[in-house]
């Protein structure tokens, strides 16, 4: 039997709810202020813990930041995996993904803001590590989905499925930011009006997104 990791052993000293609170507090602070400006003392105070506990468990601010990143990414990964595991066809998969991501943006805004933060230049020193960790699995899943649909004659557009997957993922990422980040939310008003992202607009976004991708990939419905 494999021995628990050092991190797992440390986690066992705090109950699950306390760990969740600490990581969520860290995510909120890092999402708002970035890695450099976020303050461990502020995080500890808001999580009702001592600074010493955070440093004891994570070593330093960068290690705690990476733990928060990993925690937030699990949600995004679970959302995507949950949809892809249903083995729907290409159109239904895109539709389900967009619907799920829109729903999760309301429930877990800070997780999406964290995603935006780690794609910014403030996290330059971890760019290679985080890009691989975040994108590698979804890149393979989306590429395989489109390649399978091409093979079945569902996707009629000719081209490298990896490039199609790249464009698809870029659109999903921009949608996530448009639902949560202040700048991108203001940007959406230029296109969708001052009312912003109400439920009617969100439904229109979902339908239009899928229609756009279906046409781009040459999928006939």
mmCIF file of C-alpha atoms in Angstrom:
data_model
loop_
_atom_site.group_PDB
_atom_site.id
_atom_site.type_symbol
_atom_site.label_atom_id
_atom_site.label_comp_id
_atom_site.label_asym_id
_atom_site.label_seq_id
_atom_site.Cartn_x
_atom_site.Cartn_y
_atom_site.Cartn_z
ATOM 1 C CA UNK A 1 0.000 0.000 0.000
ATOM 2 C CA UNK A 2 1.323 3.435 -0.963
ATOM 3 C CA UNK A 3 2.270 5.713 1.899
ATOM 4 C CA UNK A 4 0.322 8.988 2.159
ATOM 5 C CA UNK A 5 2.192 11.992 0.846
ATOM 6 C CA UNK A 6 3.700 14.530 3.217
ATOM 7 C CA UNK A 7 1.005 17.014 2.171
ATOM 8 C CA UNK A 8 -1.740 14.464 2.890
ATOM 9 C CA UNK A 9 -0.276 13.752 6.307
ATOM 10 C CA UNK A 10 -0.271 17.477 7.108
ATOM 11 C CA UNK A 11 -3.837 17.863 5.882
ATOM 12 C CA UNK A 12 -4.978 15.251 8.391
ATOM 13 C CA UNK A 13 -4.138 17.637 11.224
ATOM 14 C CA UNK A 14 -6.908 19.997 10.125
ATOM 15 C CA UNK A 15 -10.491 18.965 9.537
ATOM 16 C CA UNK A 16 -11.888 19.052 6.014
ATOM 17 C CA UNK A 17 -14.066 22.114 6.590
ATOM 18 C CA UNK A 18 -11.125 24.147 7.900
ATOM 19 C CA UNK A 19 -8.994 23.186 4.897
ATOM 20 C CA UNK A 20 -11.831 24.124 2.542
ATOM 21 C CA UNK A 21 -12.259 27.492 4.260
ATOM 22 C CA UNK A 22 -8.532 28.201 4.164
ATOM 23 C CA UNK A 23 -8.155 27.321 0.473
ATOM 24 C CA UNK A 24 -11.298 29.222 -0.530
ATOM 25 C CA UNK A 25 -10.055 32.266 1.389
ATOM 26 C CA UNK A 26 -6.692 32.000 -0.316
ATOM 27 C CA UNK A 27 -8.332 31.667 -3.726
ATOM 28 C CA UNK A 28 -10.413 34.776 -3.077
ATOM 29 C CA UNK A 29 -7.375 36.837 -2.050
ATOM 30 C CA UNK A 30 -5.111 35.622 -4.848
ATOM 31 C CA UNK A 31 -7.872 36.126 -7.413
ATOM 32 C CA UNK A 32 -8.366 39.741 -6.315
ATOM 33 C CA UNK A 33 -4.770 40.780 -5.641
ATOM 34 C CA UNK A 34 -2.509 38.357 -7.460
ATOM 35 C CA UNK A 35 0.365 36.311 -6.108
ATOM 36 C CA UNK A 36 2.677 39.194 -5.266
ATOM 37 C CA UNK A 37 0.191 41.529 -3.559
ATOM 38 C CA UNK A 38 -1.864 38.972 -1.623
ATOM 39 C CA UNK A 39 -0.968 38.948 2.062
ATOM 40 C CA UNK A 40 -0.771 35.755 4.130
ATOM 41 C CA UNK A 41 -1.685 37.676 7.290
ATOM 42 C CA UNK A 42 -4.914 38.862 5.684
ATOM 43 C CA UNK A 43 -5.713 35.342 4.501
ATOM 44 C CA UNK A 44 -5.044 33.882 7.942
ATOM 45 C CA UNK A 45 -7.229 36.498 9.636
ATOM 46 C CA UNK A 46 -10.154 35.919 7.262
ATOM 47 C CA UNK A 47 -9.824 32.143 7.631
ATOM 48 C CA UNK A 48 -9.643 32.515 11.451
ATOM 49 C CA UNK A 49 -6.274 30.777 11.580
ATOM 50 C CA UNK A 50 -2.778 31.813 12.628
ATOM 51 C CA UNK A 51 -0.140 32.760 10.085
ATOM 52 C CA UNK A 52 2.049 30.059 11.604
ATOM 53 C CA UNK A 53 -0.449 27.344 10.695
ATOM 54 C CA UNK A 54 -0.392 28.314 7.028
ATOM 55 C CA UNK A 55 3.401 28.421 6.909
ATOM 56 C CA UNK A 56 3.662 25.157 8.814
ATOM 57 C CA UNK A 57 1.373 23.390 6.368
ATOM 58 C CA UNK A 58 2.566 24.951 3.128
ATOM 59 C CA UNK A 59 6.072 26.239 3.798
ATOM 60 C CA UNK A 60 5.776 29.613 2.057
ATOM 61 C CA UNK A 61 3.337 31.843 0.168
ATOM 62 C CA UNK A 62 4.205 30.419 -3.247
ATOM 63 C CA UNK A 63 3.517 26.864 -2.098
ATOM 64 C CA UNK A 64 0.209 27.925 -0.589
ATOM 65 C CA UNK A 65 -0.649 29.753 -3.826
ATOM 66 C CA UNK A 66 0.033 26.595 -5.852
ATOM 67 C CA UNK A 67 -2.141 24.583 -3.439
ATOM 68 C CA UNK A 68 -4.967 27.082 -4.013
ATOM 69 C CA UNK A 69 -4.464 26.810 -7.770
ATOM 70 C CA UNK A 70 -4.672 23.029 -7.604
ATOM 71 C CA UNK A 71 -7.802 23.206 -5.477
ATOM 72 C CA UNK A 72 -9.571 25.582 -7.871
ATOM 73 C CA UNK A 73 -8.540 23.547 -10.898
ATOM 74 C CA UNK A 74 -10.109 20.409 -9.469
ATOM 75 C CA UNK A 75 -13.531 22.004 -9.754
ATOM 76 C CA UNK A 76 -12.972 23.017 -13.370
ATOM 77 C CA UNK A 77 -11.547 19.605 -14.190
ATOM 78 C CA UNK A 78 -14.478 17.840 -12.523
ATOM 79 C CA UNK A 79 -16.969 19.947 -14.483
ATOM 80 C CA UNK A 80 -15.349 19.039 -17.790
ATOM 81 C CA UNK A 81 -14.850 15.367 -16.916
ATOM 82 C CA UNK A 82 -18.448 15.020 -15.731
ATOM 83 C CA UNK A 83 -19.709 16.158 -19.131
ATOM 84 C CA UNK A 84 -17.215 14.213 -21.245
ATOM 85 C CA UNK A 85 -17.839 10.991 -19.313
ATOM 86 C CA UNK A 86 -21.425 10.994 -20.578
ATOM 87 C CA UNK A 87 -20.141 10.108 -24.087
ATOM 88 C CA UNK A 88 -22.546 12.489 -25.800
ATOM 89 C CA UNK A 89 -22.172 13.403 -29.444
ATOM 90 C CA UNK A 90 -20.109 16.466 -30.382
ATOM 91 C CA UNK A 91 -23.001 18.957 -30.426
ATOM 92 C CA UNK A 92 -24.575 17.746 -27.181
ATOM 93 C CA UNK A 93 -21.147 17.743 -25.498
ATOM 94 C CA UNK A 94 -20.514 21.363 -26.474
ATOM 95 C CA UNK A 95 -23.990 22.337 -25.336
ATOM 96 C CA UNK A 96 -23.603 20.567 -21.985
ATOM 97 C CA UNK A 97 -20.139 22.056 -21.405
ATOM 98 C CA UNK A 98 -21.267 25.619 -22.036
ATOM 99 C CA UNK A 99 -24.376 25.199 -19.871
ATOM 100 C CA UNK A 100 -22.324 23.717 -17.024
ATOM 101 C CA UNK A 101 -19.613 26.377 -17.186
ATOM 102 C CA UNK A 102 -22.196 29.170 -17.123
ATOM 103 C CA UNK A 103 -23.883 27.573 -14.107
ATOM 104 C CA UNK A 104 -20.588 27.115 -12.242
ATOM 105 C CA UNK A 105 -19.599 30.733 -12.902
ATOM 106 C CA UNK A 106 -22.469 31.824 -10.659
ATOM 107 C CA UNK A 107 -21.598 29.333 -7.931
ATOM 108 C CA UNK A 108 -17.812 29.580 -7.938
ATOM 109 C CA UNK A 109 -16.871 32.982 -9.312
ATOM 110 C CA UNK A 110 -13.578 33.139 -7.422
ATOM 111 C CA UNK A 111 -12.406 29.865 -8.975
ATOM 112 C CA UNK A 112 -12.815 31.366 -12.442
ATOM 113 C CA UNK A 113 -11.141 34.584 -11.298
ATOM 114 C CA UNK A 114 -8.255 32.456 -10.045
ATOM 115 C CA UNK A 115 -8.033 30.837 -13.465
ATOM 116 C CA UNK A 116 -7.805 34.295 -15.015
ATOM 117 C CA UNK A 117 -5.136 35.363 -12.536
ATOM 118 C CA UNK A 118 -2.863 32.417 -13.303
ATOM 119 C CA UNK A 119 -3.016 33.183 -17.014
ATOM 120 C CA UNK A 120 -1.743 36.715 -16.386
ATOM 121 C CA UNK A 121 1.839 37.946 -16.407
ATOM 122 C CA UNK A 122 1.859 38.103 -12.599
ATOM 123 C CA UNK A 123 2.307 34.330 -12.598
ATOM 124 C CA UNK A 124 5.023 34.350 -15.258
ATOM 125 C CA UNK A 125 7.442 32.218 -13.247
ATOM 126 C CA UNK A 126 4.912 29.362 -13.108
ATOM 127 C CA UNK A 127 3.625 29.755 -16.674
ATOM 128 C CA UNK A 128 5.078 26.526 -18.078
ATOM 129 C CA UNK A 129 4.182 24.408 -15.049
ATOM 130 C CA UNK A 130 0.625 25.699 -14.764
ATOM 131 C CA UNK A 131 -0.119 25.703 -18.495
ATOM 132 C CA UNK A 132 0.754 22.023 -18.702
ATOM 133 C CA UNK A 133 -1.158 21.147 -15.547
ATOM 134 C CA UNK A 134 -4.274 23.071 -16.571
ATOM 135 C CA UNK A 135 -4.471 22.496 -20.298
ATOM 136 C CA UNK A 136 -2.808 19.166 -21.071
ATOM 137 C CA UNK A 137 -5.679 16.846 -20.153
ATOM 138 C CA UNK A 138 -8.467 18.961 -21.671
ATOM 139 C CA UNK A 139 -6.458 19.434 -24.865
ATOM 140 C CA UNK A 140 -6.308 15.678 -25.314
ATOM 141 C CA UNK A 141 -9.981 15.189 -24.465
ATOM 142 C CA UNK A 142 -11.223 17.891 -26.849
ATOM 143 C CA UNK A 143 -8.904 16.723 -29.627
ATOM 144 C CA UNK A 144 -10.106 13.137 -29.230
ATOM 145 C CA UNK A 145 -13.749 14.256 -29.239
ATOM 146 C CA UNK A 146 -13.362 16.182 -32.498
ATOM 147 C CA UNK A 147 -11.209 13.502 -34.130
ATOM 148 C CA UNK A 148 -13.830 10.877 -33.312
ATOM 149 C CA UNK A 149 -16.570 13.082 -34.764
ATOM 150 C CA UNK A 150 -14.484 13.602 -37.904
ATOM 151 C CA UNK A 151 -14.029 9.868 -38.276
ATOM 152 C CA UNK A 152 -17.760 9.300 -37.947
ATOM 153 C CA UNK A 153 -18.477 11.956 -40.570
ATOM 154 C CA UNK A 154 -20.248 14.201 -38.045
ATOM 155 C CA UNK A 155 -17.603 16.924 -38.280
ATOM 156 C CA UNK A 156 -17.195 17.630 -41.988
ATOM 157 C CA UNK A 157 -14.642 20.425 -41.709
ATOM 158 C CA UNK A 158 -11.186 19.263 -42.727
ATOM 159 C CA UNK A 159 -8.258 20.123 -40.505
ATOM 160 C CA UNK A 160 -6.150 19.065 -37.569
ATOM 161 C CA UNK A 161 -8.482 18.188 -34.655
ATOM 162 C CA UNK A 162 -5.906 19.597 -32.258
ATOM 163 C CA UNK A 163 -6.238 23.040 -33.836
ATOM 164 C CA UNK A 164 -10.030 22.838 -33.752
ATOM 165 C CA UNK A 165 -9.760 21.838 -30.086
ATOM 166 C CA UNK A 166 -7.470 24.827 -29.467
ATOM 167 C CA UNK A 167 -10.015 27.271 -30.910
ATOM 168 C CA UNK A 168 -12.866 25.613 -29.016
ATOM 169 C CA UNK A 169 -11.008 25.792 -25.711
ATOM 170 C CA UNK A 170 -10.059 29.437 -26.330
ATOM 171 C CA UNK A 171 -13.728 30.292 -26.766
ATOM 172 C CA UNK A 172 -14.664 28.446 -23.586
ATOM 173 C CA UNK A 173 -11.929 30.248 -21.653
ATOM 174 C CA UNK A 174 -13.061 33.647 -22.907
ATOM 175 C CA UNK A 175 -16.650 32.789 -21.982
ATOM 176 C CA UNK A 176 -15.559 31.951 -18.432
ATOM 177 C CA UNK A 177 -13.747 35.274 -18.100
ATOM 178 C CA UNK A 178 -16.695 37.170 -19.601
ATOM 179 C CA UNK A 179 -18.953 35.767 -16.900
ATOM 180 C CA UNK A 180 -16.717 36.636 -13.952
ATOM 181 C CA UNK A 181 -13.980 39.226 -14.578
ATOM 182 C CA UNK A 182 -14.925 42.900 -14.215
ATOM 183 C CA UNK A 183 -13.196 44.065 -17.393
ATOM 184 C CA UNK A 184 -14.651 41.290 -19.533
ATOM 185 C CA UNK A 185 -18.109 41.710 -18.003
ATOM 186 C CA UNK A 186 -18.039 45.390 -18.959
ATOM 187 C CA UNK A 187 -16.824 44.362 -22.396
ATOM 188 C CA UNK A 188 -19.843 42.093 -22.871
ATOM 189 C CA UNK A 189 -22.162 45.074 -22.411
ATOM 190 C CA UNK A 190 -20.804 46.548 -25.637
ATOM 191 C CA UNK A 191 -22.150 43.501 -27.440
ATOM 192 C CA UNK A 192 -25.173 42.486 -25.345
ATOM 193 C CA UNK A 193 -26.317 45.792 -23.854
ATOM 194 C CA UNK A 194 -26.207 47.429 -20.455
ATOM 195 C CA UNK A 195 -28.455 44.806 -18.922
ATOM 196 C CA UNK A 196 -25.405 42.569 -18.799
ATOM 197 C CA UNK A 197 -25.548 38.826 -18.262
ATOM 198 C CA UNK A 198 -29.093 38.118 -17.121
ATOM 199 C CA UNK A 199 -30.601 34.647 -17.516
ATOM 200 C CA UNK A 200 -32.066 35.400 -20.925
ATOM 201 C CA UNK A 201 -28.718 36.596 -22.242
ATOM 202 C CA UNK A 202 -26.943 33.556 -20.807
ATOM 203 C CA UNK A 203 -29.348 31.246 -22.612
ATOM 204 C CA UNK A 204 -28.769 33.154 -25.844
ATOM 205 C CA UNK A 205 -25.014 32.859 -25.320
ATOM 206 C CA UNK A 206 -25.256 29.103 -24.870
ATOM 207 C CA UNK A 207 -27.388 28.610 -27.964
ATOM 208 C CA UNK A 208 -25.319 30.953 -30.127
ATOM 209 C CA UNK A 209 -22.029 29.450 -28.938
ATOM 210 C CA UNK A 210 -23.112 25.957 -29.974
ATOM 211 C CA UNK A 211 -24.521 27.205 -33.292
ATOM 212 C CA UNK A 212 -21.266 29.022 -34.061
ATOM 213 C CA UNK A 213 -19.125 25.950 -33.299
ATOM 214 C CA UNK A 214 -21.469 23.644 -35.193
ATOM 215 C CA UNK A 215 -21.201 25.825 -38.288
ATOM 216 C CA UNK A 216 -17.438 26.219 -37.910
ATOM 217 C CA UNK A 217 -16.984 22.453 -37.741
ATOM 218 C CA UNK A 218 -19.451 21.726 -40.521
ATOM 219 C CA UNK A 219 -21.815 19.742 -38.306
ATOM 220 C CA UNK A 220 -25.258 19.259 -39.793
ATOM 221 C CA UNK A 221 -28.151 18.863 -37.337
#
